[in-house]
Tab-separated table of C-alpha atoms in Angstrom:
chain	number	residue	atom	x	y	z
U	132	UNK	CA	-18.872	59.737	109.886
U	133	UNK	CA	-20.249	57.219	112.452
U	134	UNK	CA	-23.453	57.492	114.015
U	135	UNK	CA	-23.225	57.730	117.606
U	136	UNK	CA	-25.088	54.029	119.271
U	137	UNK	CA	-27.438	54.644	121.902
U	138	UNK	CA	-26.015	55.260	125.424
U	139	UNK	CA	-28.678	53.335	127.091
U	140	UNK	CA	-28.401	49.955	125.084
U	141	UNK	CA	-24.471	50.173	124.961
U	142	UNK	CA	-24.201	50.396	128.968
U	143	UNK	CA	-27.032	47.998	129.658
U	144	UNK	CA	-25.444	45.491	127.606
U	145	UNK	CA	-21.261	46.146	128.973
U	146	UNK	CA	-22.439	46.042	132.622
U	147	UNK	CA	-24.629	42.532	132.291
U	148	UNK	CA	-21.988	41.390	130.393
U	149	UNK	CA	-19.107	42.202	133.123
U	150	UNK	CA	-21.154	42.387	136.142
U	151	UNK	CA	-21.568	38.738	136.370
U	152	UNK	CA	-17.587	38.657	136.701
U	153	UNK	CA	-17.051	40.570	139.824
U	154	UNK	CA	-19.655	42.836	142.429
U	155	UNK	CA	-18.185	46.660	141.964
U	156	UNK	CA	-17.914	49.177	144.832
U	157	UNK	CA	-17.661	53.056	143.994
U	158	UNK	CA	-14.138	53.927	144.661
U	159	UNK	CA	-12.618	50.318	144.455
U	160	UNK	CA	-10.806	50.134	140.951
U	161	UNK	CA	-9.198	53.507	141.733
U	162	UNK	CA	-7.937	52.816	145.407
U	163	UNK	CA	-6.468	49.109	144.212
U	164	UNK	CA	-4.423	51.096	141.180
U	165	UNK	CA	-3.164	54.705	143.245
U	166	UNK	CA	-2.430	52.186	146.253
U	167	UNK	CA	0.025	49.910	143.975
U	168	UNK	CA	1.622	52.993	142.940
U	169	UNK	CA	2.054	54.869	146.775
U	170	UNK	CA	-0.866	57.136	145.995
U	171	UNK	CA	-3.612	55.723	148.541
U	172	UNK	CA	-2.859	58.531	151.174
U	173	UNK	CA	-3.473	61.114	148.495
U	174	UNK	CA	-6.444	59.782	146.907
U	175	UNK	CA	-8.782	59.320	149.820
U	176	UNK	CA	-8.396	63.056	150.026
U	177	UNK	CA	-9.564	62.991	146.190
U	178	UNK	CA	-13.162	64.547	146.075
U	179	UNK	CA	-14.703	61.900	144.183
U	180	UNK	CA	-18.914	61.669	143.272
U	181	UNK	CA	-20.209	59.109	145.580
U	182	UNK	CA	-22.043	56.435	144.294
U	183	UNK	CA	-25.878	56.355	143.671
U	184	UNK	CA	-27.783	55.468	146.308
U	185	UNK	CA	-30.966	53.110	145.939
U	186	UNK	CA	-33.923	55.131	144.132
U	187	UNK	CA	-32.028	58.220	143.343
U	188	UNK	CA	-30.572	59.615	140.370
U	189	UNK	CA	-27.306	61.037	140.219
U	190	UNK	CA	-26.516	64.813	141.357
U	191	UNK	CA	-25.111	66.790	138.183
U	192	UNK	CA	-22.159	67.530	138.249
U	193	UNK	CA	-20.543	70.535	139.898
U	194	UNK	CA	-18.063	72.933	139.464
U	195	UNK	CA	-14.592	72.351	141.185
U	196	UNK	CA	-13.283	74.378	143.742
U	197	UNK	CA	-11.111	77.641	143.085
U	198	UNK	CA	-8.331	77.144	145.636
U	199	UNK	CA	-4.481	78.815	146.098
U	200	UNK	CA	-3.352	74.765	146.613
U	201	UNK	CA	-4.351	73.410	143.674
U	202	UNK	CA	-1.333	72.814	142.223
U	203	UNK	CA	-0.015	71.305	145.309
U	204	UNK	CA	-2.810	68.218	145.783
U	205	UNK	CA	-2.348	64.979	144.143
U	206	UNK	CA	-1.793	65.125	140.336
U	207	UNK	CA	-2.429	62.612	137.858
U	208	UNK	CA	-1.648	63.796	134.305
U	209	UNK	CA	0.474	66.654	132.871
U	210	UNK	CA	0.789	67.735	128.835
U	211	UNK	CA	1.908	70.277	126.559
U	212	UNK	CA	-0.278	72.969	124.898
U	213	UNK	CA	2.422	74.809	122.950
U	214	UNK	CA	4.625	76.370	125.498
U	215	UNK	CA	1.913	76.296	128.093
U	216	UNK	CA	1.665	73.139	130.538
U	217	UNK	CA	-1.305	71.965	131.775
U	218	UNK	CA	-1.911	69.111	134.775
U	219	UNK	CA	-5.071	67.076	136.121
U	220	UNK	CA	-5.618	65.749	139.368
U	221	UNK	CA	-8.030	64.946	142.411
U	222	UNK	CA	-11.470	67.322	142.739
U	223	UNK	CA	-11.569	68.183	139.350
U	224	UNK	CA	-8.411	70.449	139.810
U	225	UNK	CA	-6.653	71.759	136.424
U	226	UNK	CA	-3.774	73.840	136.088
U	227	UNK	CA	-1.956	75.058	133.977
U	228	UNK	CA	1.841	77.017	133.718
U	229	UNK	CA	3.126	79.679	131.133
U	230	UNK	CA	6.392	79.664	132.975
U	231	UNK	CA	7.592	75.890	132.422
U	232	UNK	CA	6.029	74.764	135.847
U	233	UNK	CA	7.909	77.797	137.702
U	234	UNK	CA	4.075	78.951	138.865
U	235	UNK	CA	0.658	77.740	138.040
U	236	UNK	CA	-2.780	79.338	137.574
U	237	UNK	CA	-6.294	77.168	138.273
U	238	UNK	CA	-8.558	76.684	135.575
U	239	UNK	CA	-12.284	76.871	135.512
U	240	UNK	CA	-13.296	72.954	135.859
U	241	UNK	CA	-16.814	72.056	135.807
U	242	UNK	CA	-16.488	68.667	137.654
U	243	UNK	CA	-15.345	67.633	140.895
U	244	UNK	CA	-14.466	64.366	139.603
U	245	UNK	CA	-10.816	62.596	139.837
U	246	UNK	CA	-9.246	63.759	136.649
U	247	UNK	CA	-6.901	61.017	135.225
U	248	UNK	CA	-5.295	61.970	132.125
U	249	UNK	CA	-4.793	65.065	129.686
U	250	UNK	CA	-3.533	65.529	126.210
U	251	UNK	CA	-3.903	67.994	123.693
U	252	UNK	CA	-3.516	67.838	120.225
U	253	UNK	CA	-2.545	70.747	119.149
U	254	UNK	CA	-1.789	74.303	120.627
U	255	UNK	CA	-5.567	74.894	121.899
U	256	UNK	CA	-7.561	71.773	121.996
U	257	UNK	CA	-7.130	68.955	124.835
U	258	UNK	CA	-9.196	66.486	126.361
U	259	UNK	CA	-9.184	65.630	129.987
U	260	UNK	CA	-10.654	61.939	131.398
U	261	UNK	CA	-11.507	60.506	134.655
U	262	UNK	CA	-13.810	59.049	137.198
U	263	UNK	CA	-17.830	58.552	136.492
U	264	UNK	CA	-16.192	58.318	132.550
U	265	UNK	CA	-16.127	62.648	132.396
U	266	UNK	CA	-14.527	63.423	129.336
U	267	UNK	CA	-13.528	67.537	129.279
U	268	UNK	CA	-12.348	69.394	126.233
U	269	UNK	CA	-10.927	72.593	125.816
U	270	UNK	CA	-10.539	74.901	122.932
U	271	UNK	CA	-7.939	78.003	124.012
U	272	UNK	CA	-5.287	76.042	125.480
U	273	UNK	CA	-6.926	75.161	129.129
U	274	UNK	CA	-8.253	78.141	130.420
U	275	UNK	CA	-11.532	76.968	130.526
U	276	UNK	CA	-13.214	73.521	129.830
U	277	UNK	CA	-16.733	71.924	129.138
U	278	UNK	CA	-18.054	68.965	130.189
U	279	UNK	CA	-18.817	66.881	126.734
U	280	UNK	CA	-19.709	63.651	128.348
U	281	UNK	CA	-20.045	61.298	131.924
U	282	UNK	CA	-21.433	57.980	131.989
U	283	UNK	CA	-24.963	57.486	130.684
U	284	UNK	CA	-25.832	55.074	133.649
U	285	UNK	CA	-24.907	57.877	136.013
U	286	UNK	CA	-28.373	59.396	135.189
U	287	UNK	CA	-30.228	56.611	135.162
U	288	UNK	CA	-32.333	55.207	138.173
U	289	UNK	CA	-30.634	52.450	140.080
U	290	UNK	CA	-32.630	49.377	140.302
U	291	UNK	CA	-32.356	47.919	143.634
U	292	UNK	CA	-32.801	44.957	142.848
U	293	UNK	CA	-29.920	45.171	140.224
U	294	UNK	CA	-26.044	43.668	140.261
U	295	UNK	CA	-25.242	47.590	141.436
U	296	UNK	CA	-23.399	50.203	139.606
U	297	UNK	CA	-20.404	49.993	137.951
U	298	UNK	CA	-17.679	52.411	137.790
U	299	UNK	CA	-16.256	52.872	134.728
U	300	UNK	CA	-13.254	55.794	135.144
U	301	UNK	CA	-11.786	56.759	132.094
U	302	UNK	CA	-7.996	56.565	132.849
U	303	UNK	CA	-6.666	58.019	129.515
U	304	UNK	CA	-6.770	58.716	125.895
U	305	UNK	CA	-5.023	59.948	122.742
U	306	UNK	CA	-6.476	61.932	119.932
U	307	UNK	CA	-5.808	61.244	115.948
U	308	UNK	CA	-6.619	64.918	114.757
U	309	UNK	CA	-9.052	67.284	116.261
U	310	UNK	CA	-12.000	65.043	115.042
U	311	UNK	CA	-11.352	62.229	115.631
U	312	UNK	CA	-10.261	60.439	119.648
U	313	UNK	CA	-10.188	57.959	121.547
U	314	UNK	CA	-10.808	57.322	125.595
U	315	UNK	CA	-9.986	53.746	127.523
U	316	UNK	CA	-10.960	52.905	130.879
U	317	UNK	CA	-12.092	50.304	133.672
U	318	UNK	CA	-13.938	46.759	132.801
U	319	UNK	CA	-12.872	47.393	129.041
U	320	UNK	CA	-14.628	50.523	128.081
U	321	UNK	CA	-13.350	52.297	124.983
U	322	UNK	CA	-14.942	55.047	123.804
U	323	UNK	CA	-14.785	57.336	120.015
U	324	UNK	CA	-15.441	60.673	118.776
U	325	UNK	CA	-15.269	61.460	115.316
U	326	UNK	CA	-16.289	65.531	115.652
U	327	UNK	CA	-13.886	66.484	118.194
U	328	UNK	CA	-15.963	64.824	121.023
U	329	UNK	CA	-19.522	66.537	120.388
U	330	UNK	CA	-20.574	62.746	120.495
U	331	UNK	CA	-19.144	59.926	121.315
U	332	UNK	CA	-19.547	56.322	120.498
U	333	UNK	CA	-19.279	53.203	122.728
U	334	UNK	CA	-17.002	50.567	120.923
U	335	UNK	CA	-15.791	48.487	123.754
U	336	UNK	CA	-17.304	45.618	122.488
U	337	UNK	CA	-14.985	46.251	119.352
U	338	UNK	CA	-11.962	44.648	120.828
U	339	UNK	CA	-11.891	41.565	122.070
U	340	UNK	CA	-11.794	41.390	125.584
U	341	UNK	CA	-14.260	39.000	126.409
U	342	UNK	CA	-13.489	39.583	130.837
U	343	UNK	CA	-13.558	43.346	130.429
U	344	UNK	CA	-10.012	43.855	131.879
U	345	UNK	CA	-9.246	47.474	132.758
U	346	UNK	CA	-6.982	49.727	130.179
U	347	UNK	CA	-4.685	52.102	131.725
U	348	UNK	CA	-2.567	53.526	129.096
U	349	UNK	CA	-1.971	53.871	125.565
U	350	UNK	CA	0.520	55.529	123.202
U	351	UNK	CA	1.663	55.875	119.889
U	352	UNK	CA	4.176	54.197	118.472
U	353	UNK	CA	6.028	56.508	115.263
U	354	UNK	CA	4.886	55.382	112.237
U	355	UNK	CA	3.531	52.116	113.361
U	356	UNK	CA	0.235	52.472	114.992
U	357	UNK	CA	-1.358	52.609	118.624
U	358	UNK	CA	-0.136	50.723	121.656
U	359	UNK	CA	-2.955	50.350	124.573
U	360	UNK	CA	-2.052	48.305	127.730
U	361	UNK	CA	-4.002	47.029	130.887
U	362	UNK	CA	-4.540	44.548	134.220
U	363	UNK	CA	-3.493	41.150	133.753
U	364	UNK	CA	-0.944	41.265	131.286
U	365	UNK	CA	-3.201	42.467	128.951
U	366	UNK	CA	-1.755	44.311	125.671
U	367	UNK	CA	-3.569	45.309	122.331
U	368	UNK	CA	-2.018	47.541	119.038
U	369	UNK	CA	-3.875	48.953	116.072
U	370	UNK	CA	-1.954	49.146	113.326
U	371	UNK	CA	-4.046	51.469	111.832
U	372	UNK	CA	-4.575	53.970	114.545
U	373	UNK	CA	-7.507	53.045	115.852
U	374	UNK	CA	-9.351	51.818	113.476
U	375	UNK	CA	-8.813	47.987	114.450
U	376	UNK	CA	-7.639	46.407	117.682
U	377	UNK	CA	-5.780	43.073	118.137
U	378	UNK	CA	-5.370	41.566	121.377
U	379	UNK	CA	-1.564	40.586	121.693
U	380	UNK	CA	-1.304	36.565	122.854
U	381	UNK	CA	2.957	37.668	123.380
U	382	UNK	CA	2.661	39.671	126.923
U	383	UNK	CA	6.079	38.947	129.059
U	384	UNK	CA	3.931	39.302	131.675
U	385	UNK	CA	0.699	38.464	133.741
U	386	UNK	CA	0.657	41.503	136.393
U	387	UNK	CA	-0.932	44.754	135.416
U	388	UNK	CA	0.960	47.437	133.304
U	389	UNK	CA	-0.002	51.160	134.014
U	390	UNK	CA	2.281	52.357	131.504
U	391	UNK	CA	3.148	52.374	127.702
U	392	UNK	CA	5.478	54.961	125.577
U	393	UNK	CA	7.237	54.382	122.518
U	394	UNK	CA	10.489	55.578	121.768
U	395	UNK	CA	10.331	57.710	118.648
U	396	UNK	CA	11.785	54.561	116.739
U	397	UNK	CA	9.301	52.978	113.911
U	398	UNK	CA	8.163	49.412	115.941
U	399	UNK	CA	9.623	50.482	119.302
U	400	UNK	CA	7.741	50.489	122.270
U	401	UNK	CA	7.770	50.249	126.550
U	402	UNK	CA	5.559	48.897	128.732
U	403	UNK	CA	5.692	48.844	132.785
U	404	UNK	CA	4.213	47.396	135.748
U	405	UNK	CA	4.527	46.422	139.299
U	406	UNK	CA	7.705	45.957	141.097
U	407	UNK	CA	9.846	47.789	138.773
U	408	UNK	CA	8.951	45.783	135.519
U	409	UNK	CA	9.781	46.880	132.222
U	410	UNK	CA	9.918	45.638	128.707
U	411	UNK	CA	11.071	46.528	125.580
U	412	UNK	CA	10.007	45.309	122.370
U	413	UNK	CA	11.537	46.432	118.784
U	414	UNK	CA	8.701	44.685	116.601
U	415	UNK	CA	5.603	46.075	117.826
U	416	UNK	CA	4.358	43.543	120.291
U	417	UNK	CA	5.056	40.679	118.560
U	418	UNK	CA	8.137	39.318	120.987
U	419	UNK	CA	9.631	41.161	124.208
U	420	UNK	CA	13.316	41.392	126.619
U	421	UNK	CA	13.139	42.682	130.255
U	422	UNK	CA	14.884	46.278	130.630
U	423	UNK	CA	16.814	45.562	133.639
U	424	UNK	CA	16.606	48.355	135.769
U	425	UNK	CA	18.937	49.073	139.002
U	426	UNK	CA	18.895	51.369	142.092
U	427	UNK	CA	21.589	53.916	142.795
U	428	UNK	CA	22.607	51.394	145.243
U	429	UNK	CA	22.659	48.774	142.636
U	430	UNK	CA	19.977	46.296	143.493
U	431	UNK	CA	16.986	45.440	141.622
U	432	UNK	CA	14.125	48.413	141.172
U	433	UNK	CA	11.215	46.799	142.672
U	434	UNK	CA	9.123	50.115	143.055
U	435	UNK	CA	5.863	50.164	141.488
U	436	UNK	CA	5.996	52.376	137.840
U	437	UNK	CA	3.433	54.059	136.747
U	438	UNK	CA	3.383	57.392	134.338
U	439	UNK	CA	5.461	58.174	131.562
U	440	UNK	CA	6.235	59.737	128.638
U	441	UNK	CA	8.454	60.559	125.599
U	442	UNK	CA	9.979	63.454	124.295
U	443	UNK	CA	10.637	65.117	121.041
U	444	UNK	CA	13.930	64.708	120.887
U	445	UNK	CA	13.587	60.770	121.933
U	446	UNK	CA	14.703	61.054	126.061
U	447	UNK	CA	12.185	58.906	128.461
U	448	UNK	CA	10.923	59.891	131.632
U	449	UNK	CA	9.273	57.180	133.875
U	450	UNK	CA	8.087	58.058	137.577
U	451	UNK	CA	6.678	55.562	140.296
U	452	UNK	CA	6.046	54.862	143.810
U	453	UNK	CA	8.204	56.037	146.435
U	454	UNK	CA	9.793	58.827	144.034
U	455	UNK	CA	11.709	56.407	141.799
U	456	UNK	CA	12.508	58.369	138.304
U	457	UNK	CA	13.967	56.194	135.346
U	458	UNK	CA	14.715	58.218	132.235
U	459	UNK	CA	16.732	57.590	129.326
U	460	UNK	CA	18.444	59.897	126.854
U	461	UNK	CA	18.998	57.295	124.012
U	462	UNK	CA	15.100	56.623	122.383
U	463	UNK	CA	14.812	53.679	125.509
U	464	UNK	CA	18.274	51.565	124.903
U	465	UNK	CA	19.342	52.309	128.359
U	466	UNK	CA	18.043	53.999	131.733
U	467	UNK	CA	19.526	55.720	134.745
U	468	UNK	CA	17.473	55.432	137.804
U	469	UNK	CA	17.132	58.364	140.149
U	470	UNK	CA	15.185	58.263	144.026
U	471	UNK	CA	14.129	61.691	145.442
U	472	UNK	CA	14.787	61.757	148.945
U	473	UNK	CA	11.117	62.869	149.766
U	474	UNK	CA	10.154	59.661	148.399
U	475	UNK	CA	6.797	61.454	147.372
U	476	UNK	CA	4.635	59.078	144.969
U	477	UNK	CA	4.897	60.214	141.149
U	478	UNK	CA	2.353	59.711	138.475
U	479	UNK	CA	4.100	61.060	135.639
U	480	UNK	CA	6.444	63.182	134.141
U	481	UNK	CA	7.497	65.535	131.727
U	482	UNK	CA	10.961	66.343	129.821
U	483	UNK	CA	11.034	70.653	128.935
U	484	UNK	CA	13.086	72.049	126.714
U	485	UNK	CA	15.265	72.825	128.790
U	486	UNK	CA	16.338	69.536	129.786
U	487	UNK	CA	14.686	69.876	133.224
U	488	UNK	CA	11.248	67.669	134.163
U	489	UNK	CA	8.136	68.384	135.698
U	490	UNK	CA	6.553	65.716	137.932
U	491	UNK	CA	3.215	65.680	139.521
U	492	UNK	CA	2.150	63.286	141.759
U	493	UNK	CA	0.831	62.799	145.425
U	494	UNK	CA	2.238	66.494	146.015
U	495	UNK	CA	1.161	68.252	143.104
U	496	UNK	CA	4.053	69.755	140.690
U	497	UNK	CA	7.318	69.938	141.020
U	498	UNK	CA	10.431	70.632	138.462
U	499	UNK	CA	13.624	68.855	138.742
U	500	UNK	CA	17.126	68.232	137.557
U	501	UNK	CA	17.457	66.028	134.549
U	502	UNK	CA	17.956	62.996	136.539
U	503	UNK	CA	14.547	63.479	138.035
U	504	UNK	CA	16.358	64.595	141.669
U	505	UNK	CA	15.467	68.037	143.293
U	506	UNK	CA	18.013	70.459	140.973
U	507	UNK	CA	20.286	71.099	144.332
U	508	UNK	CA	21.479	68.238	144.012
């Protein structure tokens, strides 16, 4: 069991270290990534803690707001609790269906905070992440949720004399086991729990990321290890599952990824970017080939991707700005890509049994066709 480093220390020492790279607004790292990805609109609406002003501690945090629309405001995340979905999004809001997205009840959240990812781990427990570093965690299958940790600095005093505060949103995670999890986020932050997030330990200064770039996703790859990708070109794997990090010297590209899945093959993985990037590689990392990806009309996808993630039975679905949808059916080897005529922004999907996706994005949830198009058509 690891002893849990104190908060104080660990945050003192990670925003000296990064503040001297770049001045921080509250607010800033999120706008620059939903804005890439056609979310702007929907996240200034986003009921997000403002930041601390001179001589003032934080406010604790507050319940979200019961409301009849929840489901239909912008959503980040969406996962699988047995045969019960459950999706994240702006104010806190969490949701959850027992009807394969056909309706959707609010959950009791006790933050207000933009919620960025979800994932559970088995029928009953899941984790939620997002902005001012909240981590949530259920235990009955996301009815209701606790608050097990924000940012330390958050209750600190602000110096006024200081370099400001930093932001450090969580923007998603991936558990090993009940126990033991692990949360990534802005200027390099990477955080573990070993007792199913009663504590939880700083590590970012366990990888090497000596400019504190931003992660934004990671996955894991079968039987291989963990995949976590960020701004910059920036790519890292554990073969181990998290219990070592090596920073990849092999990315195919220098603009930021917001996405990683593998593809249910041993070594396989996906990462994607900005203007319709994607790559494939077969060996873990260690070299990469563009998947070339076309619109219906035949010309280059240049949308922005974002979310994604893979199914059971190895089909892809990968959503974007201006309601592009690229899924596969074949563990990755080829795509189709699909763009709903709304042209809503989409954060991420997911595949259901019964061949039909969810997506949630700018507009909430909705379920579609296969293809990712409304199922009219």
């Amino acid at each position: 069991m690891r002893e849990p480093t104190r908060w104080r220390t660990q945050t003192t020492q990670l925003a000296c270290a990064i503040g001297q790279r770049a001045q921080f607004r509250k607010q800033s790292f999120a706008a620059r990534i939903f804005k890439a990805a056609g979310l702007g609109a929907a996240l200034m609406t986003a009921s997000i803690t403002p930041a601390l002003a001179a001589e003032t501690v934080a406010e604790a945090p507050k319940p979200a707001i019961m409301s009849e629309l929840a489901s239909h405001t912008l959503l980040l995340d969406v996962a699988s609790a047995g045969d019960r979905l459950v999706a994240v999004g702006s104010r806190g809001h969490i949701v959850y269906s027992d009807d394969q997205g056909a309706s959707w009840t609010q959950a009791q959240s006790p933050v207000r905070q933009l919620l960025t990812a979800v994932y559970f781990v088995d029928a009953n427990n899941g984790w939620a992440v997002g902005h001012d570093g909240v981590i949530l965690h259920s235990s009955d299958a996301g009815v209701n949720w606790e608050l097990q940790y924000r940012d330390p600095a958050l209750d600190e005093a602000v110096d006024p004399d200081g370099p400001g505060l930093l932001e450090r949103p969580l923007m998603d995670l991936w558990f090993r086991d009940a126990n033991t999890g692990f949360a990534f986020g802005a200027y390099g932050t990477y955080l573990r729990t070993d007792d199913g997030g009663k504590t939880w330990e700083d590590l970012s200064f366990d990888i090497d990321n000596p400019d504190g770039f931003h992660y934004n996703a990671v996955t894991a790859v079968a039987d291989t290890g963990l995949f976590l990708v960020g701004e910059m070109g920036t790519m890292y794997r554990s073969p181990d599952f998290g219990e070592t990090w090596e920073t990849l010297q092999t990315s195919p590209y220098d603009g930021t990824w917001f996405g990683t899945a593998g593809t249910g093959i041993v070594g396989q993985v996906l990462a994607w970017g900005l203007r319709g990037n994607m790559y494939r590689s077969t060996d873990f990392g260690d070299s990469w080939e563009q998947v070339e990806l076309h619109t219906p009309n035949n010309g280059p996808l240049e949308a922005t991707l974002l979310g994604g993630n893979l199914s059971a039975d190895g089909s892809l679905a990968v959503v974007g700005a201006g309601g592009v949808v690229v899924t596969s059916t074949d563990h990755g080897e080829s795509f189709s890509v699909a763009v709903r005529p709304d042209r809503v922004a989409l954060a991420t999907a997911k595949r259901l049994p019964d061949g039909e996706l969810v997506l949630v994005g700018q507009h909430g949830v909705v379920k579609a066709a296969a293809s990712g198009l409304p199922n009219n058509q």
